[in-house]
XYZ file of C-alpha atoms in Angstrom:
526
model
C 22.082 -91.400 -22.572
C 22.662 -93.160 -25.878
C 22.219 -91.443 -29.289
C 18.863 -94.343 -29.834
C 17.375 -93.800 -26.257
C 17.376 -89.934 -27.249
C 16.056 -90.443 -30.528
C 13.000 -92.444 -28.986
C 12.001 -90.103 -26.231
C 12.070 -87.379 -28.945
C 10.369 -88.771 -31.585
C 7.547 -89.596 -29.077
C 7.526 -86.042 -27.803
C 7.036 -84.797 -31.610
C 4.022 -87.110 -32.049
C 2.813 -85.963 -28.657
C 3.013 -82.531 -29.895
C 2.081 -82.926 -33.414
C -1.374 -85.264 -32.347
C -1.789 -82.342 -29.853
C -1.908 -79.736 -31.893
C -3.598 -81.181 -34.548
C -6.688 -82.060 -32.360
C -6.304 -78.917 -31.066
C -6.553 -77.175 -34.525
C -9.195 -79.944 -35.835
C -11.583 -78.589 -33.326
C -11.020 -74.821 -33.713
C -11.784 -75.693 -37.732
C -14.292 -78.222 -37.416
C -16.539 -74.895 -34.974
C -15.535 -72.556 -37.975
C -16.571 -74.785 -40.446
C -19.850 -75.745 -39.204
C -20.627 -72.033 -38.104
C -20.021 -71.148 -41.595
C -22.346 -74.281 -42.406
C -25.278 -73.156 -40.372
C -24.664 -69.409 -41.427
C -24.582 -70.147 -45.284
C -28.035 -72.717 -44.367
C -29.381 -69.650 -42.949
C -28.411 -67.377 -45.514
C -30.127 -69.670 -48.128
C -33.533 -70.035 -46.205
C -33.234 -66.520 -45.649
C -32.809 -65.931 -49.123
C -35.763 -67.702 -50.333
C -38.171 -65.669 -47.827
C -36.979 -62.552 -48.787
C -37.769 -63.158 -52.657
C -41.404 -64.620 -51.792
C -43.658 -62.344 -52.936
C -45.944 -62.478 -50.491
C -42.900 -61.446 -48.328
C -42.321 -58.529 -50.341
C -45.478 -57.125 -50.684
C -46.478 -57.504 -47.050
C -43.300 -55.781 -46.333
C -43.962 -52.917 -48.215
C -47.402 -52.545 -47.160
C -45.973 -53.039 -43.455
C -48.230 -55.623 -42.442
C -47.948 -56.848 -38.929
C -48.813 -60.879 -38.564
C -51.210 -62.095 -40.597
C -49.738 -64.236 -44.210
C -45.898 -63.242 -43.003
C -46.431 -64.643 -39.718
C -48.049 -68.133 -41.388
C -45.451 -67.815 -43.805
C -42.770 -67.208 -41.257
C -44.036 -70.087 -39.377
C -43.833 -72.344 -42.102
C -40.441 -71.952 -43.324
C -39.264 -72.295 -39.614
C -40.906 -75.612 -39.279
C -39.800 -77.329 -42.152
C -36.313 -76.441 -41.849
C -35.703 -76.469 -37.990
C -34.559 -73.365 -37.771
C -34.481 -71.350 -34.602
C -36.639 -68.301 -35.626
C -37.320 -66.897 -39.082
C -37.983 -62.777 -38.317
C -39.297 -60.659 -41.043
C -38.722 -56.861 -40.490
C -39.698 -53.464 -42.061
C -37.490 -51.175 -43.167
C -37.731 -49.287 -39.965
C -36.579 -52.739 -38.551
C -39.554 -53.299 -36.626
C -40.907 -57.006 -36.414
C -43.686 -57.736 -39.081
C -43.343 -61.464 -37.964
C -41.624 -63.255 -34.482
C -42.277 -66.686 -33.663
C -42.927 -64.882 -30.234
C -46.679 -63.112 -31.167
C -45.917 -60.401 -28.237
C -42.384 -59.197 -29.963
C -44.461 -58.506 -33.585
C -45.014 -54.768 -33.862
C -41.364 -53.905 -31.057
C -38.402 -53.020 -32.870
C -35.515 -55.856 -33.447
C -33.203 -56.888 -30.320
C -29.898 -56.849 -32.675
C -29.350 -54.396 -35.644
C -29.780 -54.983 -39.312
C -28.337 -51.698 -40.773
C -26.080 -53.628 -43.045
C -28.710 -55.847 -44.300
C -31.444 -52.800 -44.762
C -28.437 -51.345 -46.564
C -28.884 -53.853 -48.897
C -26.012 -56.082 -47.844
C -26.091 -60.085 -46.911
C -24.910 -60.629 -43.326
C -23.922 -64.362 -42.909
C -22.515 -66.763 -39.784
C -23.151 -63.418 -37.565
C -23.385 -65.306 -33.932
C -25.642 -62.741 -31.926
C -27.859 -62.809 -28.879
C -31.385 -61.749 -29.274
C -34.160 -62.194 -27.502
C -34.461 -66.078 -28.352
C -30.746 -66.513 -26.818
C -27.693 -67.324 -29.087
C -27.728 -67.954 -32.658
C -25.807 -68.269 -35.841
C -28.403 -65.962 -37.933
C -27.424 -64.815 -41.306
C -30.253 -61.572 -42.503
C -31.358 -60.737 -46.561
C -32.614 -57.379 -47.506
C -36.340 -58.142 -48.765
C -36.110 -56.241 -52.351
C -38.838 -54.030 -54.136
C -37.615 -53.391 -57.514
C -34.168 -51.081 -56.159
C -35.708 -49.986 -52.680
C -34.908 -52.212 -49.683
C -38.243 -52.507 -47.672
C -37.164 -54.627 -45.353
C -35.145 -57.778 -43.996
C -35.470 -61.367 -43.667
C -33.081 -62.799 -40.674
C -32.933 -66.633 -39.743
C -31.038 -68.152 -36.968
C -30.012 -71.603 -35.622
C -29.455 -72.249 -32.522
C -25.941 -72.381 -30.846
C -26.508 -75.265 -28.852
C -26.950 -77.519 -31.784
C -24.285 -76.575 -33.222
C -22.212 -77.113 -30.018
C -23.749 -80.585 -30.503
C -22.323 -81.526 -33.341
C -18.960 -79.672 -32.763
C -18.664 -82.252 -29.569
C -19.679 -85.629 -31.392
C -16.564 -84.568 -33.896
C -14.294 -83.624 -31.519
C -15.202 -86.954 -29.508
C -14.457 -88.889 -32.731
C -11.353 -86.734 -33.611
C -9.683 -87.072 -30.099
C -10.289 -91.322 -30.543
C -8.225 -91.546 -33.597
C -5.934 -89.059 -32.107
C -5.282 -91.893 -29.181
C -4.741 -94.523 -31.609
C -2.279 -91.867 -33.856
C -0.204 -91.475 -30.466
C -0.160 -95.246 -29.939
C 0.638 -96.384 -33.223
C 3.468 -93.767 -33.318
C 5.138 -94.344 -30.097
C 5.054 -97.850 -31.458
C 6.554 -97.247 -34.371
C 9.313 -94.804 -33.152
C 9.926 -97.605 -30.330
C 10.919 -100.415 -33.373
C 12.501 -97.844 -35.602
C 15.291 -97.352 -32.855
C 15.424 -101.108 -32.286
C 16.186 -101.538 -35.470
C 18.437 -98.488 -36.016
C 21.017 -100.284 -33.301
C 20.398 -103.494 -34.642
C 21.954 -101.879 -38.563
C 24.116 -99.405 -36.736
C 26.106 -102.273 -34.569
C 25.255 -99.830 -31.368
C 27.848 -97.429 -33.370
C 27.263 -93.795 -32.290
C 26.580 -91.015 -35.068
C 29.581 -89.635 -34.937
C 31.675 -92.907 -36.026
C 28.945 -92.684 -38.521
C 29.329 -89.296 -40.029
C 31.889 -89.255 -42.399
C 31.089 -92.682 -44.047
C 27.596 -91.155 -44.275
C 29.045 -88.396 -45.991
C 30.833 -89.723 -48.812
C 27.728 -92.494 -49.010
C 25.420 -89.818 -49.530
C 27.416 -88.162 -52.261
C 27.545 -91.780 -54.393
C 23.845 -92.204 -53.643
C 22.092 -88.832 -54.544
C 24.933 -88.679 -57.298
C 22.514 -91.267 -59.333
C 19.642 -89.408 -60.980
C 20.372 -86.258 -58.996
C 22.338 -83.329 -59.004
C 25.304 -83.073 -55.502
C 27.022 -80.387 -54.507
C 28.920 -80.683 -51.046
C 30.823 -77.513 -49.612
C 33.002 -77.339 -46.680
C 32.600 -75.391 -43.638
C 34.675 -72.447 -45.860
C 31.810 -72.800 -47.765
C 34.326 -73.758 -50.510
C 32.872 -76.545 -53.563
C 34.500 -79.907 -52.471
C 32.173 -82.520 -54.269
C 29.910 -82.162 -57.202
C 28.380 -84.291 -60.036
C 27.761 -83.568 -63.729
C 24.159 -83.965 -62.887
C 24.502 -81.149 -60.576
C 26.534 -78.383 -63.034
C 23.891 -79.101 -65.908
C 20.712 -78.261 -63.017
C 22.522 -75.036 -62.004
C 23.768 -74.310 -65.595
C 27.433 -73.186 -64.222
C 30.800 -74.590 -63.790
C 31.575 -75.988 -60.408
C 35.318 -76.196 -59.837
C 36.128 -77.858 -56.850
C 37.874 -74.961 -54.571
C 35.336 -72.624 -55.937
C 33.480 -70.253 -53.192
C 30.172 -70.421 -52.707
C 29.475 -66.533 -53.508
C 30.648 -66.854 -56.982
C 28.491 -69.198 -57.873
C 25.046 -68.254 -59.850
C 23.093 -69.441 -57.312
C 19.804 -68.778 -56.005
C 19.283 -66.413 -52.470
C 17.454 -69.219 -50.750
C 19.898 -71.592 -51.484
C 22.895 -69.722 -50.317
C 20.683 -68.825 -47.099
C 20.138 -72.777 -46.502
C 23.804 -73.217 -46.602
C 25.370 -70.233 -44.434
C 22.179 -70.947 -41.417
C 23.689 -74.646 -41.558
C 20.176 -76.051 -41.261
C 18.299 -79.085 -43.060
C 16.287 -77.822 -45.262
C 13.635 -80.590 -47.308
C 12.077 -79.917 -50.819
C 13.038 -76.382 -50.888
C 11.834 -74.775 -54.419
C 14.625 -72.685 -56.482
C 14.801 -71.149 -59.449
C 18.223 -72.002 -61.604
C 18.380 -70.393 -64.927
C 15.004 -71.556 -66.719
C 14.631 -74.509 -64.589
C 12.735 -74.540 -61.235
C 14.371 -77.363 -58.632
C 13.494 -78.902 -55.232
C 16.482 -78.580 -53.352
C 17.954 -80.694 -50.007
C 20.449 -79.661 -47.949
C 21.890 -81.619 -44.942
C 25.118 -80.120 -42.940
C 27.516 -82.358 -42.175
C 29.278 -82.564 -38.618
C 31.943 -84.520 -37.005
C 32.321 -84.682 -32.996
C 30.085 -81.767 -32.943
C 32.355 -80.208 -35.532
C 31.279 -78.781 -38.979
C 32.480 -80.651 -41.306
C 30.141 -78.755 -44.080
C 27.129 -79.080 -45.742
C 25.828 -81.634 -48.761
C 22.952 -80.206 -51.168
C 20.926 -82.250 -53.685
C 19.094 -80.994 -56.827
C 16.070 -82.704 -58.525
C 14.766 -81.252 -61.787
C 10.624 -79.968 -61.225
C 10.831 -77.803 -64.571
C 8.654 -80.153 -66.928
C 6.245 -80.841 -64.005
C 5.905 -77.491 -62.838
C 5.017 -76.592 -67.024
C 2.461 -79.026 -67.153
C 0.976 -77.614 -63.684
C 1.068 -74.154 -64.582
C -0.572 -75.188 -68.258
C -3.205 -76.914 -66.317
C -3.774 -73.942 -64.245
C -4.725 -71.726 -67.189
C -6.828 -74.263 -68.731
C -8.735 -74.792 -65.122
C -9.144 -70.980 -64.772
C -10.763 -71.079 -68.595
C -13.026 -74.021 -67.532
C -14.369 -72.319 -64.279
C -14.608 -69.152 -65.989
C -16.890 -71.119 -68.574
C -18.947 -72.727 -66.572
C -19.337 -69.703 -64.241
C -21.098 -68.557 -67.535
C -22.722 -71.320 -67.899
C -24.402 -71.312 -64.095
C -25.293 -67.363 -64.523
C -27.131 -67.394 -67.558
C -29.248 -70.608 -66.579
C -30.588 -68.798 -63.515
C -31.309 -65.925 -65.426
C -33.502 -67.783 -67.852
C -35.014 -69.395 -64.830
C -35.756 -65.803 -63.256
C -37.192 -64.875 -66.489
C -39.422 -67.774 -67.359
C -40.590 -67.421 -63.461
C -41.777 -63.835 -64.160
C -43.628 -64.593 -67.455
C -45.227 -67.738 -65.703
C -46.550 -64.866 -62.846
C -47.997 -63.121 -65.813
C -45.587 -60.561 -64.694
C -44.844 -59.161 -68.291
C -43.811 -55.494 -67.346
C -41.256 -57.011 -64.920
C -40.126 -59.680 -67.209
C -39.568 -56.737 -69.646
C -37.085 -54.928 -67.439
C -35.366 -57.924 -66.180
C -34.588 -58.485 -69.687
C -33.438 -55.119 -70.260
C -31.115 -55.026 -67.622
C -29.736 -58.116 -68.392
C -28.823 -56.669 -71.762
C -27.543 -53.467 -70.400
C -25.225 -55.675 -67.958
C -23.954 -57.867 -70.124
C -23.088 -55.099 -72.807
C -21.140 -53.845 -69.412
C -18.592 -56.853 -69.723
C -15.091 -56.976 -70.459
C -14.686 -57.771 -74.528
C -12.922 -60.180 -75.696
C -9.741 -59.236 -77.371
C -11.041 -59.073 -80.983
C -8.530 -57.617 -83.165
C -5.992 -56.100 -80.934
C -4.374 -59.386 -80.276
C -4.394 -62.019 -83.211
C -2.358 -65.195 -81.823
C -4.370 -68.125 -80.263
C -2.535 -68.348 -77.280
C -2.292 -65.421 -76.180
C -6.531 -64.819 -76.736
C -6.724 -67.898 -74.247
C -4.762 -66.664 -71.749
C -6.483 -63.253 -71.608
C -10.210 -65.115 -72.239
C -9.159 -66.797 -68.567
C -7.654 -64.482 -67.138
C -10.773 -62.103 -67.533
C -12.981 -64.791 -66.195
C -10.839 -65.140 -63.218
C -11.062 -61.574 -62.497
C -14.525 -61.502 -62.880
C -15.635 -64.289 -60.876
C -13.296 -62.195 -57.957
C -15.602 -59.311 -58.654
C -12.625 -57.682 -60.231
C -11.992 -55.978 -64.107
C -9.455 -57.019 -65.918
C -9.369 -54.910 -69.105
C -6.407 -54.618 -71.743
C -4.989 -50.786 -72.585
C -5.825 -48.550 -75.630
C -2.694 -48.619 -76.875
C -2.625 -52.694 -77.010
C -2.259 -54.478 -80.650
C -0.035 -57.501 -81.271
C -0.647 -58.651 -84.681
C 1.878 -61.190 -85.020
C 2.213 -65.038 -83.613
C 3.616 -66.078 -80.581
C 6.665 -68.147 -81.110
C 7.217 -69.778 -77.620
C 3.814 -69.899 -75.956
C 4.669 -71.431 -72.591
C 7.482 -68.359 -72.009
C 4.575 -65.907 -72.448
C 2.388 -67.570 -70.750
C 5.100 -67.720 -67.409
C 5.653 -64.182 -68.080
C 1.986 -62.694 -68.734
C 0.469 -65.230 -66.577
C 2.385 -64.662 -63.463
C 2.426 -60.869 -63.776
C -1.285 -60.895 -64.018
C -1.774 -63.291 -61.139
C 0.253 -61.051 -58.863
C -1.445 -58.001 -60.033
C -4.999 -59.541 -59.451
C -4.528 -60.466 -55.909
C -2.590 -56.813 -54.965
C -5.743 -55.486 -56.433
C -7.665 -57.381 -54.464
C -6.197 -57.016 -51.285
C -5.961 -52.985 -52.622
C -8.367 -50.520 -50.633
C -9.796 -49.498 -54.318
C -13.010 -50.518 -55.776
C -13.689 -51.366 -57.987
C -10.662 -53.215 -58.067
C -9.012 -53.051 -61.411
C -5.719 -54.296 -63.741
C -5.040 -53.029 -66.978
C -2.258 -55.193 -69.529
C -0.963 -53.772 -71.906
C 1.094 -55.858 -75.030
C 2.642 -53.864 -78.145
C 4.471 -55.646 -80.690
C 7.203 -53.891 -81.859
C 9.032 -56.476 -84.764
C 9.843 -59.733 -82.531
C 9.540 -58.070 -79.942
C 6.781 -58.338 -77.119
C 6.511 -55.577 -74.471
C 4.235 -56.012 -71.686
C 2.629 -53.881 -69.050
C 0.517 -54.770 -65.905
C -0.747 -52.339 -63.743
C -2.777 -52.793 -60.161
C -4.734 -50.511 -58.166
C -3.279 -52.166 -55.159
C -1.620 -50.415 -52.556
C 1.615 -51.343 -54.486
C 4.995 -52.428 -53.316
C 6.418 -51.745 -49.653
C 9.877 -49.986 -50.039
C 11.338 -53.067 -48.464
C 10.312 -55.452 -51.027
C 11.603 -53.725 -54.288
C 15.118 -54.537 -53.762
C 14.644 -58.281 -53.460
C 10.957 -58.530 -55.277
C 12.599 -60.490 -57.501
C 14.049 -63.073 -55.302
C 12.606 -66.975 -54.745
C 10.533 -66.857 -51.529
C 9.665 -63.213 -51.409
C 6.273 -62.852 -51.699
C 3.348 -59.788 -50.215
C 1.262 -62.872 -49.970
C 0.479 -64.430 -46.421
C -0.398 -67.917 -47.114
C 2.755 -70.228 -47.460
C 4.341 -71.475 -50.934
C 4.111 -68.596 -52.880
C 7.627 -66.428 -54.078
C 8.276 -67.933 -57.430
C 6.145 -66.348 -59.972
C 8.014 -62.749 -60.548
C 11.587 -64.978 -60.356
C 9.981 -67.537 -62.985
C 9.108 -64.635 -64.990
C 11.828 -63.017 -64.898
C 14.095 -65.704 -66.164
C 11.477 -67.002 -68.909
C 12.260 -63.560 -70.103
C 16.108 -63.490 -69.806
C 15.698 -66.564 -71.372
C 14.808 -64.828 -74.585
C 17.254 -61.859 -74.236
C 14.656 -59.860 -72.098
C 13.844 -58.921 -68.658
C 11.052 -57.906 -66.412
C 11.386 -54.823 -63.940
C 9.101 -52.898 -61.653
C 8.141 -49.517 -62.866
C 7.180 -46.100 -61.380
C 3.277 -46.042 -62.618
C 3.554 -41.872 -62.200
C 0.705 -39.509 -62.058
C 0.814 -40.080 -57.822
C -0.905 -43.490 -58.649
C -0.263 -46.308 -55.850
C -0.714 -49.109 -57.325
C 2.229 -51.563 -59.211
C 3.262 -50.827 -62.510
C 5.425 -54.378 -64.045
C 7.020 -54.151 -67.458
C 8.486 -56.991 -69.565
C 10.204 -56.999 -72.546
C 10.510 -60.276 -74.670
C 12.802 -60.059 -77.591
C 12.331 -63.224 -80.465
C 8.562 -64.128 -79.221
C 6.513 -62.965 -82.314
C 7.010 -64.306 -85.417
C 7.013 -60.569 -87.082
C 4.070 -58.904 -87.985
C 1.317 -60.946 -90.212
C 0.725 -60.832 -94.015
């Protein structure tokens, strides 16, 4: 079978596999999505019930029927809802849209929401069938007295789930068409440039072409199957900051793990992310082969330093905004709440809102105030405070903490600081400890800028430590993460530093990261 004929009948078995799966996974997130839909519609209704103070006070009194069933009635109407149950605190039913269930205790549990927990996209069968319910604890003053649960019906949502899929699973027909189409003229017109040569008569022109081409704008390395430097550009030694004699192995070259990984597998490897001295590149690598023999292996290097600056800038001023308007949201309802309860004539109640709200916001982290002086550096910690907040988490700075001085090169401590706190945020999250906690540290000591982040994650496994440090190790699950410690470390290597893990002591389990950043104050200030 020739080289084209195989080419076709594969590329139409990827985009039979690829539309597959995709309408496969389209439908398994378009049900999760609109369960979460109907769950957070429920939760919302649900919400509203439980802070109606008719609600509450019937509740509390334990009243059967009566206002909570009209009221009951009511919400489920206008909203189509499947049921809107209000229980007691003994979780038995105060109101049913079935009169003969008012007064029986519930069909499915509501410990967590008498607990005084929010249970959302919960799909249970009760005595109405299956539902997506989500249930509210019904609040008086600090004492739960009961619980509001509202459900939608399954079937509707089944509904809807089908009409998408039906929609989905057209345009996944004409995907499939359109592709085997285009796959079908692609290979008519790769034998119509390719004379009907084979890829191997092809190879080793392609390989010097490729070298000329990617030579123009972008860095080329090729190695041979030795793994031994055979071609290479000027472009290419400036990227990777290190000579590249031709003859020279591989291994001595300062080059990063993944890179050298890429190479040894033999595999093609697109847009791979690297970290070369202070510079962060997108690698490609193709191997090169010759009658099925390896020939070697041609990589190309494109510069994604200033871009990935600006994005990581952009990131911190994001984080501020959200944190800002987070602020911004919070205190409006609170007026809201408080204007509501003076408009009740509810003046006692008004009073203690308005204490606690004074007593909670006392409760927040400070702002740096005269520990740290530069501009910068207050920024960065103003953001990344709100982050940890609105992730329910602290993120406070140490006693010992007082940099007086200026920050000389702002975007290295940012890459430093800001990475090490990003890391230490989400292993406190994903930590067992609550409430989940980091404390930073920074001491000025001359130029000199130490820094110290500390988790209450579960910390480091044993098998990470050694290569923590490397580009695509990462405890994180989702894909493209592995570049923050290795950016941070060389922004601080940069400057004569380095960044290491510590042992936190005292049998504590989180991660303890230092830094030390020679020449980034300005010395102390006048």
């Amino acid at each position: 079978m020739r080289f084209t004929r195989q080419v076709l009948l594969l590329q139409i078995g990827v985009v039979v596999l690829v539309v597959g799966l995709g309408v496969a996974l389209v439908s398994s997130l378009l049900r999760s999505v609109l369960t979460e839909q109907y769950g957070e519609r429920a939760l919302a209704i649900a919400r509203s019930v439980a802070a109606d103070p008719v609600v509450v006070a019937g509740a509390a009194a334990r009243r059967q029927g009566g206002p909570l069933e009209v009221r009951a009635q009511a919400v489920t109407a206008s909203t189509n809802a499947l049921f809107v149950v209000i229980t007691d605190d003994k979780q038995i039913r105060l109101a049913h849209p079935t009169p003969s269930e008012v007064g029986k205790q519930v069909s499915t549990r509501a410990d967590d929401a008498l607990a005084g927990k929010e249970v959302v996209s919960a799909v249970q069968r009760g005595t109405l069938g299956v539902s997506v319910r989500s249930k509210v604890p019904i609040w008086q003053g600090k004492r739960v007295v009961g619980e509001v649960s509202v459900g939608f019906e399954v079937a509707a949502l089944t509904g809807e789930v089908n009409q998408l899929i039906v929609l989905t699973s057209v345009f996944a027909a004409g995907a499939l068409l359109l592709g085997a189409g285009a796959s079908a003229l692609l290979n008519r017109r790769l034998r119509r440039v390719t004379h009907g040569l084979e890829p191997h008569e092809l190879t080793e022109l392609l390989y010097e072409r490729e070298a000329v081409l990617h030579g123009i704008g972008e860095g080329v390395l090729a190695v041979d199957a030795q793994q031994r430097v055979t071609v290479r550009n000027d472009e290419a030694e400036r990227l990777l900051g290190t000579p590249l004699a031709v003859g020279t192995p591989l291994a001595e070259l300062d080059l990063s793990p993944r890179v050298r990984k890429a190479v040894a597998e033999g595999l093609p490897v697109d847009n791979l992310l690297a970290v070369a001295g202070d510079r962060v590149l997108v690698v490609n690598s193709r191997a090169v082969r010759r009658e099925e023999r390896p020939l070697g292996t041609v990589l190309t290097f494109r510069d994604r330093t200033d871009l990935d600056t600006l994005t990581r800038e952009l990131d911190g001023i994001r984080s501020l905004s959200d944190g800002l308007r987070a602020q911004r949201h919070e205190f409006a309802n609170r007026l809201h709440t408080l204007s509501g309860l003076l408009q009740l004539g509810h003046h006692a109640e008004a009073e203690e809102y308005l204490q606690t709200l004074t007593e909670t916001t006392g409760a927040r982290a400070e702002p740096p105030g005269e520990q740290v002086a530069d501009p910068y550096l207050q920024a960065l910690l103003v953001a990344k405070s709100e982050q940890a907040q609105e992730k329910g988490m602290e993120l406070r700075l140490s006693d010992d903490t007082l940099v007086l001085a200026a920050v000389t090169d702002p975007v290295a401590a940012g890459t430093v600081i800001g990475n090490l706190v990003d890391n230490a945020l989400h292993a406190a999250r994903m930590g067992p400890r609550r409430p989940a906690a980091v404390e930073l540290g920074l001491l000025a000591d001359g130029t000199t800028l130490h820094v110290s982040v500390v988790d209450s994650g579960p910390g480091v496994p044993e098998s990470l430590r050694d290569k923590l440090f490397d580009e695509g190790v990462s405890t994180k699950l989702a894909p493209g993460h592995g570049l923050g410690l290795a950016l941070a470390r060389h922004a601080a290597r940069a400057h004569g530093g380095d960044v290491w893990l510590a042992d936190p002591g005292g049998g504590a389990t989180g991660a303890l990261f230092v830094a030390k950043l020679p020449g980034l104050l300005s010395g102390p200030a006048s």
